[in-house]
Coordinates of C-alpha atoms in Angstrom, one line a residue:
M177 CA 97.6 -116.9 12.1
T178 CA 95.5 -115.9 15.1
F179 CA 97.0 -115.6 18.6
D180 CA 95.2 -115.2 21.9
I181 CA 96.2 -115.4 25.6
A182 CA 94.3 -118.6 26.2
A183 CA 96.1 -120.4 23.4
L184 CA 99.5 -119.1 24.6
I185 CA 98.7 -120.4 28.2
E186 CA 97.6 -123.8 26.9
A187 CA 100.6 -124.2 24.7
R188 CA 102.9 -122.8 27.5
A189 CA 104.6 -120.7 24.7
L190 CA 106.8 -118.9 27.1
T191 CA 110.6 -118.8 27.7
M192 CA 112.1 -117.6 31.0
H193 CA 115.0 -115.3 31.2
F194 CA 116.9 -114.6 34.4
Q195 CA 118.4 -111.3 35.5
P196 CA 121.0 -111.3 38.3
I197 CA 120.6 -109.4 41.6
V198 CA 124.0 -108.4 42.8
A199 CA 125.4 -107.7 46.3
M200 CA 127.0 -104.2 46.4
K201 CA 129.6 -105.1 49.0
D202 CA 131.4 -107.7 47.0
G203 CA 129.7 -108.3 43.6
S204 CA 128.4 -111.7 44.5
I205 CA 125.1 -113.0 43.0
L206 CA 122.3 -113.0 45.6
G207 CA 119.9 -114.6 43.1
H208 CA 118.0 -114.1 39.8
E209 CA 114.6 -112.6 38.9
A210 CA 112.6 -114.8 36.5
L211 CA 111.2 -112.8 33.6
A212 CA 108.7 -114.2 31.1
R213 CA 109.2 -113.8 27.3
P214 CA 106.5 -114.8 24.9
T215 CA 107.8 -117.0 22.1
T216 CA 104.9 -116.4 19.8
G217 CA 102.2 -113.8 19.2
P218 CA 101.9 -110.1 18.6
W219 CA 103.1 -109.0 22.0
P220 CA 106.5 -107.2 21.8
N221 CA 107.3 -107.7 25.5
A222 CA 106.0 -109.0 28.8
D223 CA 104.2 -105.8 29.7
A224 CA 102.1 -105.9 26.5
L225 CA 101.4 -109.6 27.2
F226 CA 100.1 -109.0 30.7
T227 CA 98.1 -106.0 29.6
A228 CA 96.3 -108.2 27.1
A229 CA 95.8 -110.9 29.7
R230 CA 94.1 -108.4 32.1
Q231 CA 91.8 -107.3 29.3
E232 CA 90.8 -110.9 28.7
G233 CA 90.4 -111.7 32.4
L234 CA 93.3 -114.2 32.3
S235 CA 96.0 -112.4 34.2
I236 CA 96.0 -114.9 37.1
E237 CA 96.1 -117.9 34.8
L238 CA 99.1 -116.3 33.0
E239 CA 100.9 -115.6 36.2
L240 CA 100.6 -119.2 37.3
T241 CA 101.8 -120.4 34.0
C242 CA 104.9 -118.1 34.3
L243 CA 105.4 -119.4 37.9
R244 CA 105.5 -123.0 36.7
A245 CA 107.8 -122.1 33.8
A246 CA 110.2 -120.3 36.1
L247 CA 110.4 -123.2 38.5
V248 CA 111.1 -125.7 35.7
A249 CA 113.7 -123.5 33.9
W250 CA 115.4 -122.7 37.2
S251 CA 115.7 -126.2 38.4
R252 CA 117.2 -127.4 35.1
Q253 CA 120.3 -125.3 35.7
R254 CA 121.4 -126.6 39.1
P255 CA 121.3 -123.1 40.5
S256 CA 122.6 -121.6 43.7
G257 CA 121.2 -118.5 45.3
K258 CA 117.6 -117.3 45.3
L259 CA 114.9 -117.3 42.7
F260 CA 112.8 -114.2 42.6
I261 CA 109.3 -114.7 41.0
N262 CA 106.7 -112.0 40.4
L263 CA 103.2 -112.7 41.6
S264 CA 100.4 -110.3 42.2
A265 CA 98.7 -110.0 45.5
T266 CA 95.4 -111.1 43.9
A267 CA 97.0 -114.2 42.4
L268 CA 98.7 -115.1 45.7
V269 CA 95.5 -114.8 47.7
E270 CA 93.5 -116.9 45.1
V271 CA 96.1 -119.7 45.0
L272 CA 96.1 -120.1 48.8
Q273 CA 92.3 -120.2 48.8
Q274 CA 92.6 -123.3 46.6
Q275 CA 95.3 -125.1 48.6
D276 CA 97.1 -124.5 51.8
A277 CA 100.6 -123.1 52.1
A278 CA 102.3 -126.4 52.9
S279 CA 100.8 -128.0 49.7
L280 CA 101.9 -125.1 47.6
V281 CA 105.4 -125.3 49.0
E282 CA 105.5 -129.0 48.3
V283 CA 104.7 -128.4 44.7
V284 CA 107.6 -125.9 44.6
R285 CA 109.9 -128.4 46.2
S286 CA 108.9 -131.1 43.8
R287 CA 110.1 -128.8 41.0
G288 CA 113.6 -128.8 42.6
V289 CA 113.4 -125.4 44.3
P290 CA 113.8 -125.4 48.1
P291 CA 111.3 -122.9 49.8
S292 CA 114.3 -121.1 51.4
A293 CA 115.5 -120.2 47.9
L294 CA 112.2 -118.7 46.8
V295 CA 111.4 -115.0 47.0
I296 CA 108.0 -113.9 45.9
E297 CA 107.9 -110.4 44.5
I298 CA 104.5 -108.9 45.2
T299 CA 103.8 -106.8 42.2
E300 CA 100.6 -104.9 41.3
H301 CA 99.3 -103.0 38.4
E302 CA 97.0 -101.2 40.8
H303 CA 97.1 -100.5 44.5
V304 CA 96.8 -103.5 46.8
R305 CA 93.4 -102.8 48.4
E306 CA 92.8 -106.0 50.3
V307 CA 95.8 -106.0 52.6
E308 CA 93.8 -107.9 55.3
R309 CA 93.4 -110.8 52.9
L310 CA 97.0 -110.7 51.8
Q311 CA 98.6 -110.8 55.2
P312 CA 97.5 -114.3 56.2
A313 CA 98.8 -115.6 52.8
V314 CA 102.2 -114.0 53.3
L315 CA 102.4 -115.3 56.9
A316 CA 101.5 -118.8 55.9
L317 CA 104.1 -119.0 53.2
R318 CA 106.7 -117.3 55.4
R319 CA 106.3 -120.1 58.0
Q320 CA 107.2 -122.5 55.3
G321 CA 110.5 -120.7 54.6
V322 CA 109.4 -118.5 51.6
A323 CA 110.6 -114.9 51.6
F324 CA 108.9 -111.8 50.1
A325 CA 109.9 -108.7 48.3
L326 CA 107.9 -105.6 47.5
D327 CA 108.4 -104.7 43.8
D328 CA 108.8 -101.3 42.2
F329 CA 108.5 -99.3 45.4
G330 CA 107.9 -95.7 44.7
D331 CA 106.1 -96.0 41.3
G332 CA 102.8 -95.1 42.9
R333 CA 101.4 -98.6 43.3
S334 CA 103.5 -100.0 46.1
S335 CA 102.5 -98.1 49.2
L336 CA 104.3 -97.4 52.5
R337 CA 101.4 -98.9 54.3
L338 CA 101.9 -102.2 52.5
W339 CA 105.6 -102.1 53.4
S340 CA 104.7 -101.5 57.0
E341 CA 102.1 -104.2 57.3
L342 CA 103.8 -107.0 55.3
K343 CA 107.3 -106.4 56.6
P344 CA 108.9 -107.9 53.4
E345 CA 112.4 -109.2 53.6
M346 CA 113.4 -107.1 50.6
V347 CA 112.1 -104.0 48.9
K348 CA 113.0 -103.1 45.3
I349 CA 113.3 -99.4 44.6
D350 CA 111.7 -98.4 41.4
K351 CA 114.1 -97.7 38.6
Y352 CA 112.9 -94.1 38.3
F353 CA 114.9 -93.2 41.5
T354 CA 118.0 -95.2 40.5
R355 CA 118.3 -94.0 36.9
D356 CA 120.6 -90.9 36.8
V357 CA 120.8 -90.7 40.6
A358 CA 124.4 -89.7 40.2
S359 CA 123.3 -86.3 38.8
H360 CA 120.0 -85.7 40.7
G361 CA 120.3 -84.6 44.3
D362 CA 116.5 -85.0 44.9
K363 CA 116.7 -88.7 43.9
L364 CA 119.7 -89.2 46.2
Q365 CA 117.8 -87.8 49.1
T366 CA 114.8 -90.0 48.4
M367 CA 117.1 -93.0 48.4
R368 CA 118.5 -91.9 51.8
A369 CA 115.0 -91.7 53.1
L370 CA 114.2 -95.2 51.9
I371 CA 117.3 -96.5 53.6
H372 CA 116.1 -95.1 56.9
I373 CA 112.7 -96.6 56.4
A374 CA 114.2 -100.0 55.5
E375 CA 116.2 -99.9 58.8
T376 CA 113.0 -99.2 60.7
F377 CA 111.1 -102.1 59.1
G378 CA 114.1 -104.5 58.9
S379 CA 114.1 -104.9 55.1
S380 CA 117.0 -105.1 52.7
L381 CA 116.9 -102.8 49.6
V382 CA 117.5 -103.6 45.9
A383 CA 118.1 -100.7 43.6
E384 CA 116.5 -101.5 40.2
G385 CA 117.4 -100.0 36.9
I386 CA 121.2 -99.6 37.4
E387 CA 122.5 -98.9 33.9
S388 CA 125.6 -96.8 34.3
D389 CA 128.9 -97.0 36.3
E390 CA 128.1 -93.6 37.8
D391 CA 124.8 -94.7 39.2
L392 CA 126.2 -98.0 40.4
R393 CA 129.0 -96.2 42.3
V394 CA 126.4 -93.9 44.0
V395 CA 124.2 -96.9 45.0
R396 CA 127.2 -98.7 46.4
D397 CA 128.4 -95.7 48.4
L398 CA 124.9 -95.0 49.8
G399 CA 125.0 -98.4 51.5
I400 CA 122.1 -100.0 49.6
G401 CA 122.6 -103.8 49.8
Y402 CA 121.7 -105.0 46.3
G403 CA 121.4 -103.8 42.8
Q404 CA 119.8 -105.0 39.5
G405 CA 119.8 -103.6 36.0
Y406 CA 121.4 -103.7 32.6
G407 CA 124.6 -102.3 34.0
L408 CA 125.0 -105.4 36.2
G409 CA 123.6 -108.0 33.8
R410 CA 120.9 -108.3 31.2
P411 CA 118.2 -110.9 31.4
Q412 CA 119.2 -114.1 29.6
A413 CA 118.2 -117.8 29.4
R414 CA 121.3 -119.0 31.3
L415 CA 122.0 -118.1 34.8
V416 CA 125.1 -115.9 35.2
Q417 CA 127.6 -116.5 38.0
A418 CA 129.0 -112.9 38.2
P419 CA 128.0 -109.4 37.1
L420 CA 129.5 -107.7 34.0
P421 CA 133.2 -107.1 34.3
A422 CA 132.8 -103.3 34.2
A423 CA 130.4 -103.5 37.1
L424 CA 132.8 -105.7 39.1
A425 CA 135.5 -103.1 38.5
V426 CA 133.3 -100.4 39.9
L427 CA 132.2 -102.5 42.9
G428 CA 135.8 -103.4 43.7
S429 CA 137.2 -99.9 43.3
H430 CA 138.2 -97.7 46.2
E431 CA 137.1 -94.6 44.2
V432 CA 134.1 -93.0 45.8
A433 CA 131.2 -91.3 44.1
V434 CA 130.8 -87.5 44.0
L435 CA 127.3 -87.4 45.4
P436 CA 125.0 -84.8 43.7
Q437 CA 123.8 -81.9 45.7
Q438 CA 120.3 -80.6 45.8
R439 CA 120.2 -77.4 43.8
R440 CA 117.0 -76.0 45.3
A441 CA 117.2 -74.1 48.5
A442 CA 116.7 -76.0 51.7
N443 CA 113.6 -75.5 53.8
H444 CA 115.7 -74.6 56.8
G445 CA 114.0 -77.1 59.0
G446 CA 110.5 -75.9 58.1
L447 CA 111.1 -72.4 59.6
T448 CA 107.9 -70.3 59.3
A449 CA 106.5 -67.2 61.0
A450 CA 104.8 -69.5 63.5
K451 CA 108.2 -69.9 65.3
L452 CA 108.4 -66.1 65.6
C453 CA 104.9 -65.6 66.9
L454 CA 104.4 -64.3 70.4
P455 CA 100.7 -64.9 71.4
L456 CA 100.3 -61.5 73.0
P457 CA 96.7 -60.5 73.9
P458 CA 95.3 -57.8 71.5
A459 CA 93.4 -54.7 72.5
S460 CA 89.9 -53.8 71.3
A461 CA 89.2 -50.8 69.0
A462 CA 87.7 -49.0 72.0
I463 CA 90.9 -49.1 74.2
T464 CA 92.0 -45.5 75.2
H465 CA 95.4 -43.9 75.3
D466 CA 95.4 -44.1 79.1
E467 CA 94.6 -47.8 79.1
V468 CA 97.4 -48.5 76.6
F469 CA 99.8 -46.5 78.7
A470 CA 98.8 -48.5 81.7
R471 CA 99.5 -51.8 79.9
F472 CA 102.9 -50.7 78.8
Q473 CA 103.7 -49.5 82.3
A474 CA 102.6 -52.9 83.8
D475 CA 104.7 -55.0 81.4
P476 CA 108.2 -53.5 80.6
A477 CA 108.9 -56.3 78.1
L478 CA 105.8 -55.6 76.0
H479 CA 107.1 -54.1 72.7
A480 CA 103.8 -53.5 71.0
I481 CA 100.0 -53.9 71.2
A482 CA 97.8 -54.9 68.3
V483 CA 94.4 -53.3 68.0
V484 CA 91.9 -55.9 66.8
E485 CA 88.2 -56.0 66.0
D486 CA 86.5 -59.3 65.1
E487 CA 89.9 -61.0 65.1
R488 CA 91.0 -58.6 62.3
P489 CA 94.0 -56.4 63.0
L490 CA 93.3 -52.7 62.7
A491 CA 96.6 -51.1 63.8
L492 CA 99.8 -51.7 65.7
L493 CA 100.8 -49.5 68.7
N494 CA 104.5 -49.5 69.2
R495 CA 105.7 -49.0 72.7
Q496 CA 108.6 -46.6 72.1
Q497 CA 106.6 -44.4 69.7
F498 CA 103.5 -44.4 71.9
I499 CA 105.2 -43.5 75.1
H500 CA 107.2 -40.7 73.3
A501 CA 103.9 -39.2 72.0
Y502 CA 102.2 -39.7 75.4
A503 CA 104.9 -37.6 77.1
Q504 CA 104.4 -34.6 74.9
P505 CA 102.8 -31.5 76.5
F506 CA 99.0 -31.5 76.5
F507 CA 98.8 -35.0 75.0
R508 CA 96.9 -36.4 77.9
E509 CA 94.5 -33.5 78.0
L510 CA 93.7 -34.0 74.3
Y511 CA 93.8 -37.8 73.9
A512 CA 93.8 -39.6 77.2
R513 CA 90.2 -40.9 76.9
R514 CA 90.1 -41.1 73.1
P515 CA 90.7 -44.4 71.2
A516 CA 94.4 -45.2 71.1
Q517 CA 94.0 -46.5 67.5
L518 CA 94.4 -42.8 66.5
H519 CA 98.2 -43.1 67.1
G520 CA 98.7 -46.6 65.8
N521 CA 100.1 -47.7 62.5
P522 CA 97.2 -49.0 60.3
D523 CA 99.6 -50.2 57.7
A524 CA 101.8 -52.3 60.0
L525 CA 103.5 -55.3 58.4
Q526 CA 101.3 -58.4 58.6
V527 CA 102.7 -61.9 58.0
D528 CA 100.7 -65.1 57.8
I529 CA 101.7 -67.7 60.3
H530 CA 102.5 -70.2 57.5
T531 CA 104.9 -67.9 55.7
G532 CA 108.2 -69.6 55.0
I533 CA 111.8 -68.5 55.4
H534 CA 112.1 -67.3 51.8
E535 CA 109.2 -64.9 52.0
L536 CA 110.4 -63.7 55.4
T537 CA 113.8 -63.0 53.8
S538 CA 112.2 -60.7 51.3
V539 CA 110.8 -58.6 54.2
L540 CA 114.3 -57.7 55.1
T541 CA 114.9 -56.0 51.8
S542 CA 111.4 -54.3 51.6
S543 CA 111.2 -50.5 51.3
D544 CA 109.2 -50.2 54.5
Q545 CA 111.6 -50.9 57.4
R546 CA 109.3 -49.8 60.3
Y547 CA 109.0 -53.4 61.3
L548 CA 112.5 -53.3 62.7
T549 CA 111.4 -51.0 65.6
E550 CA 107.6 -51.6 65.9
G551 CA 107.5 -55.3 65.0
F552 CA 104.9 -57.0 62.9
I553 CA 101.5 -58.7 63.3
V554 CA 101.2 -62.5 62.8
T555 CA 97.9 -63.7 61.3
E556 CA 96.3 -66.9 60.1
N557 CA 93.9 -66.4 57.2
G558 CA 93.7 -62.8 58.1
R559 CA 92.9 -63.4 61.8
Y560 CA 95.1 -62.2 64.6
R561 CA 97.4 -64.8 66.2
G562 CA 100.2 -62.7 67.8
L563 CA 103.1 -60.4 67.3
G564 CA 106.7 -60.7 66.2
T565 CA 109.7 -58.5 66.6
G566 CA 112.1 -57.2 64.0
E567 CA 115.0 -58.5 66.1
Q568 CA 113.6 -62.0 66.1
L569 CA 113.1 -61.9 62.3
V570 CA 116.6 -60.6 61.5
R571 CA 118.1 -63.2 63.9
A572 CA 116.1 -66.1 62.5
V573 CA 116.8 -65.2 58.8
T574 CA 120.5 -64.7 59.6
E575 CA 120.8 -68.1 61.4
A576 CA 119.0 -69.8 58.5
R577 CA 121.3 -68.3 56.0
I578 CA 124.4 -69.3 57.9
E579 CA 123.1 -72.9 58.3
A580 CA 122.2 -73.0 54.6
A581 CA 125.7 -71.7 53.6
R582 CA 127.3 -74.6 55.4
H583 CA 125.5 -76.9 53.0
A584 CA 125.5 -74.9 49.8
N585 CA 127.1 -71.5 49.1
P586 CA 124.3 -69.0 48.1
L587 CA 126.5 -67.3 45.5
T588 CA 127.8 -70.2 43.5
F589 CA 125.4 -73.0 44.7
L590 CA 128.4 -75.2 45.2
P591 CA 128.6 -77.5 48.3
G592 CA 129.6 -75.8 51.5
N593 CA 131.6 -76.9 54.5
I594 CA 129.5 -79.8 55.7
P595 CA 129.3 -81.6 52.3
I596 CA 133.0 -80.9 51.8
S597 CA 133.9 -82.6 55.1
D598 CA 131.6 -85.5 54.4
H599 CA 133.2 -86.2 51.0
I600 CA 136.7 -86.0 52.3
D601 CA 135.8 -88.4 55.2
R602 CA 134.3 -90.8 52.7
L603 CA 137.5 -90.7 50.7
I604 CA 139.6 -91.4 53.8
D605 CA 137.4 -94.3 54.9
S606 CA 137.6 -95.8 51.4
G607 CA 141.4 -96.0 51.5
C608 CA 141.8 -94.5 48.1
E609 CA 144.4 -92.0 47.0
F610 CA 143.3 -88.5 46.2
A611 CA 144.5 -84.9 46.0
A612 CA 143.0 -82.0 48.0
G613 CA 143.4 -78.6 46.4
Y614 CA 142.7 -75.2 48.0
A615 CA 142.1 -72.3 45.5
D616 CA 142.3 -68.7 46.5
L617 CA 142.5 -65.3 44.7
N618 CA 145.6 -63.0 44.8
H619 CA 144.8 -59.3 45.2
F620 CA 141.1 -59.7 45.3
K621 CA 140.4 -57.1 48.0
P622 CA 141.7 -54.2 45.9
F623 CA 139.6 -55.3 43.0
N624 CA 136.5 -55.6 45.2
D625 CA 137.1 -52.2 46.8
Q626 CA 137.6 -50.5 43.4
Y627 CA 134.8 -52.0 41.4
G628 CA 132.2 -52.9 44.1
Y629 CA 130.9 -56.1 45.6
W630 CA 128.7 -56.9 42.6
R631 CA 131.7 -57.1 40.4
G632 CA 133.5 -59.0 43.1
D633 CA 130.7 -61.6 43.1
E634 CA 131.1 -61.9 39.4
M635 CA 134.7 -62.7 39.8
I636 CA 133.9 -65.3 42.4
R637 CA 131.4 -66.9 40.1
L638 CA 134.1 -67.0 37.4
V639 CA 136.4 -68.9 39.7
A640 CA 133.6 -71.5 40.3
A641 CA 132.8 -71.8 36.6
V642 CA 136.4 -72.4 35.6
I643 CA 137.1 -74.9 38.4
V644 CA 133.9 -76.9 37.6
A645 CA 134.7 -76.9 33.9
H646 CA 138.1 -78.5 34.5
A647 CA 136.9 -81.0 37.1
D648 CA 135.6 -84.5 36.3
P649 CA 132.0 -84.4 37.6
Q650 CA 132.1 -88.1 38.4
R651 CA 135.5 -88.1 40.2
D652 CA 136.3 -84.6 41.4
F653 CA 134.4 -82.7 44.1
V654 CA 134.3 -78.9 44.0
G655 CA 133.2 -77.0 47.1
H656 CA 133.0 -73.3 48.0
V657 CA 134.2 -72.7 51.5
G658 CA 133.2 -69.0 51.4
G659 CA 134.4 -65.7 50.0
D660 CA 137.1 -66.4 47.4
D661 CA 138.1 -69.7 48.9
F662 CA 137.4 -73.0 47.1
I663 CA 138.2 -76.7 47.8
V664 CA 138.7 -79.2 44.9
V665 CA 139.1 -82.8 45.9
F666 CA 140.5 -84.8 43.0
Q667 CA 140.3 -88.5 42.3
S668 CA 141.4 -87.8 38.7
T669 CA 145.1 -88.9 38.5
D670 CA 145.9 -85.9 36.2
W671 CA 145.1 -83.5 39.0
R672 CA 148.2 -81.4 38.5
A673 CA 147.4 -80.7 34.8
R674 CA 143.8 -79.8 35.7
C675 CA 145.0 -77.3 38.4
E676 CA 147.4 -75.7 35.9
A677 CA 144.6 -75.4 33.3
I678 CA 142.3 -73.9 35.9
V679 CA 144.8 -71.2 36.9
A680 CA 145.7 -70.5 33.2
E681 CA 142.1 -70.1 32.1
F682 CA 141.1 -68.0 35.1
N683 CA 144.1 -65.6 34.7
L684 CA 143.1 -65.1 31.1
R685 CA 139.4 -64.6 31.5
V686 CA 139.6 -62.4 34.6
R687 CA 141.1 -59.6 32.5
D688 CA 137.7 -59.0 31.0
L689 CA 136.6 -57.8 34.5
F690 CA 139.1 -55.0 34.6
D691 CA 138.8 -51.7 32.8
A692 CA 141.3 -50.6 30.1
Q693 CA 143.2 -48.3 32.4
A694 CA 143.9 -51.0 34.9
L695 CA 144.9 -53.5 32.2
A696 CA 147.3 -51.0 30.7
A697 CA 148.9 -50.3 34.1
G698 CA 148.9 -54.0 35.0
G699 CA 146.9 -53.4 38.2
L700 CA 145.2 -50.9 40.6
Q701 CA 146.2 -48.2 43.0
A702 CA 144.3 -49.1 46.2
E703 CA 144.6 -49.2 50.0
D704 CA 146.1 -52.4 51.4
R705 CA 144.9 -54.1 54.5
H706 CA 146.7 -51.5 56.6
G707 CA 145.0 -48.5 54.9
V708 CA 148.2 -47.6 52.9
M709 CA 147.8 -46.7 49.2
R710 CA 150.0 -48.8 47.0
F711 CA 150.0 -50.6 43.6
H712 CA 148.3 -54.0 43.4
P713 CA 148.8 -56.3 40.3
C714 CA 145.7 -57.6 38.5
T715 CA 143.9 -60.5 40.3
T716 CA 145.2 -64.0 39.7
L717 CA 144.3 -67.5 41.0
C718 CA 146.5 -69.8 43.0
I719 CA 146.0 -73.4 44.1
G720 CA 147.7 -75.3 46.8
V721 CA 147.5 -79.1 46.5
V722 CA 148.2 -81.9 48.9
P723 CA 148.4 -85.5 47.5
I724 CA 146.8 -87.9 50.1
K725 CA 147.7 -91.5 50.4
P726 CA 145.8 -94.1 52.5
G727 CA 146.6 -93.6 56.2
D728 CA 147.9 -90.1 55.9
Y729 CA 145.0 -88.6 57.8
R730 CA 142.2 -89.8 59.9
R731 CA 139.8 -87.0 59.5
S732 CA 138.8 -84.3 57.0
D733 CA 139.9 -81.4 59.1
G734 CA 143.5 -82.6 58.8
V735 CA 143.3 -82.7 55.1
A736 CA 141.7 -79.3 54.9
N737 CA 144.4 -77.8 57.1
A738 CA 147.1 -79.3 54.9
A739 CA 145.5 -78.0 51.8
A740 CA 145.2 -74.5 53.4
A741 CA 148.9 -74.6 54.2
A742 CA 149.7 -75.5 50.6
K743 CA 147.5 -72.6 49.5
R744 CA 149.4 -70.1 51.7
L745 CA 152.7 -71.3 50.2
A746 CA 151.3 -70.8 46.8
K747 CA 150.3 -67.2 47.6
H748 CA 153.5 -66.3 49.2
G749 CA 155.6 -67.9 46.5
G750 CA 153.7 -66.1 43.8
C751 CA 153.2 -69.4 41.9
G752 CA 150.0 -70.6 40.4
V753 CA 150.1 -74.2 41.7
H754 CA 152.0 -75.4 44.7
V755 CA 152.2 -79.0 45.7
L756 CA 152.8 -79.8 49.4
Q757 CA 153.5 -83.4 50.5
A758 CA 151.1 -84.7 53.2
V759 CA 152.3 -84.8 56.8
P760 CA 152.5 -88.5 58.0
V761 CA 149.7 -89.4 60.3
H762 CA 151.9 -90.0 63.4
T763 CA 153.1 -86.4 63.2
A764 CA 149.8 -84.8 61.9
T765 CA 147.4 -83.1 64.2
A766 CA 144.4 -84.7 62.5

């Protein structure tokens, strides 16, 4: 039997399935998206069907057939909520060229669908190029009560310009960004950016492609208004009145998502050499020693002068070194009127103005450290732009590292103080029960002094690996405060058993970091914090834990202080795990 698109359209051989769009705040059904399914023919799915229709030049006819089928199937079920119908910009413009918006809305109403219940999803297989023609069509239908959504935003076809110019009531985030968002920090940051854009344009967001409880929990906690996907409800012929039970359980739970962190280094606010560049005037290759000395004398703050020819740096004259040479006996008699370039550094450090913080950091560890005293030359495509000082560079890199460490520890790549505080605050706001653990090493300093910082770093990384291995990545948050201090925030109810397992595994595995002599002795002879030589047992791990109930604390710092107090008791008591009951909020300082 032969099948073609024209025959399918004529026979209206389509069935309509409806997939629910769910409100994240309470699990209610906002509406359903109508999805066409061919009942006959060789097309395995709707995408294949529409691809064939475009090849035959019948895509608009097929879209209108689907529109009519959706209206009929919807109205038969006495529905509530909104009906989402896909329509390309091309089809929408062409329909409204054939009849005015009021007539089209009357057709919709005659099918039993009030215009206020209709949401047209503008979907495109290519970029919408004729926005000027689309805008009047959208405006005309919006005046009749019809709403609009932008479909699959972020897949490369729906543009930010289209969002800005059409101001749709809703924007559907492409499933690429939703799928596995619970484990991809970059996708999470993209969604946060889309939330800010939606607030600017006054649109609500729908996260498409939700398939797992973990992704659903992240979407909910981000504050995205609506969701759609197999994890909430599959497309089916009958309208559903509620999402799947598992999804309802997630939406109704007080448990918060452990938001994924970006593993790549942050860009530190776009810090580049441009921010370190002082636009100091250069000197020509002909400038004499006497002339350079006069410039230094006239400007006490001038640390160096670049010798430049045709905008290309030739040498760098450092103030301190130059004046020291100038003061030597017979220097003026020999060199006063000769080119000062003779006493400049022709190999001075040159940094392009667009060089980022990571490349600048590598300068600090380079073998040539003269830049610390003489500074460096800033160029753009090899052309002189100004000078920088070693002091500026060290300060900028240090500040950037400190700021980065607040977000992610550079040794373990675990979240730092800011994400830790944010997560605890979210738990407090949610009203759920959790347990805050503070992990610390006993007798770490003697080990670090004996074996060196590199072995100490290895031990700290071991702590991180063991804690992460015993934490539930979807429920338990692991952060690195700094040094050998770690925070573990448990939503897992078996947190005590997890803490005991963490301590036991670390205390066993850490023995591999000691030499045979220390293991035989059971520890090390080393100076204590007061400089007195004494015996220190092998390093072990302790964890202080505070169970937190709703209302115990108002802010994260109160929880952190309580966990730190529990940790101190664990260290002083010599026990692996110490549990401290939370201080009631009316007596707590938080």
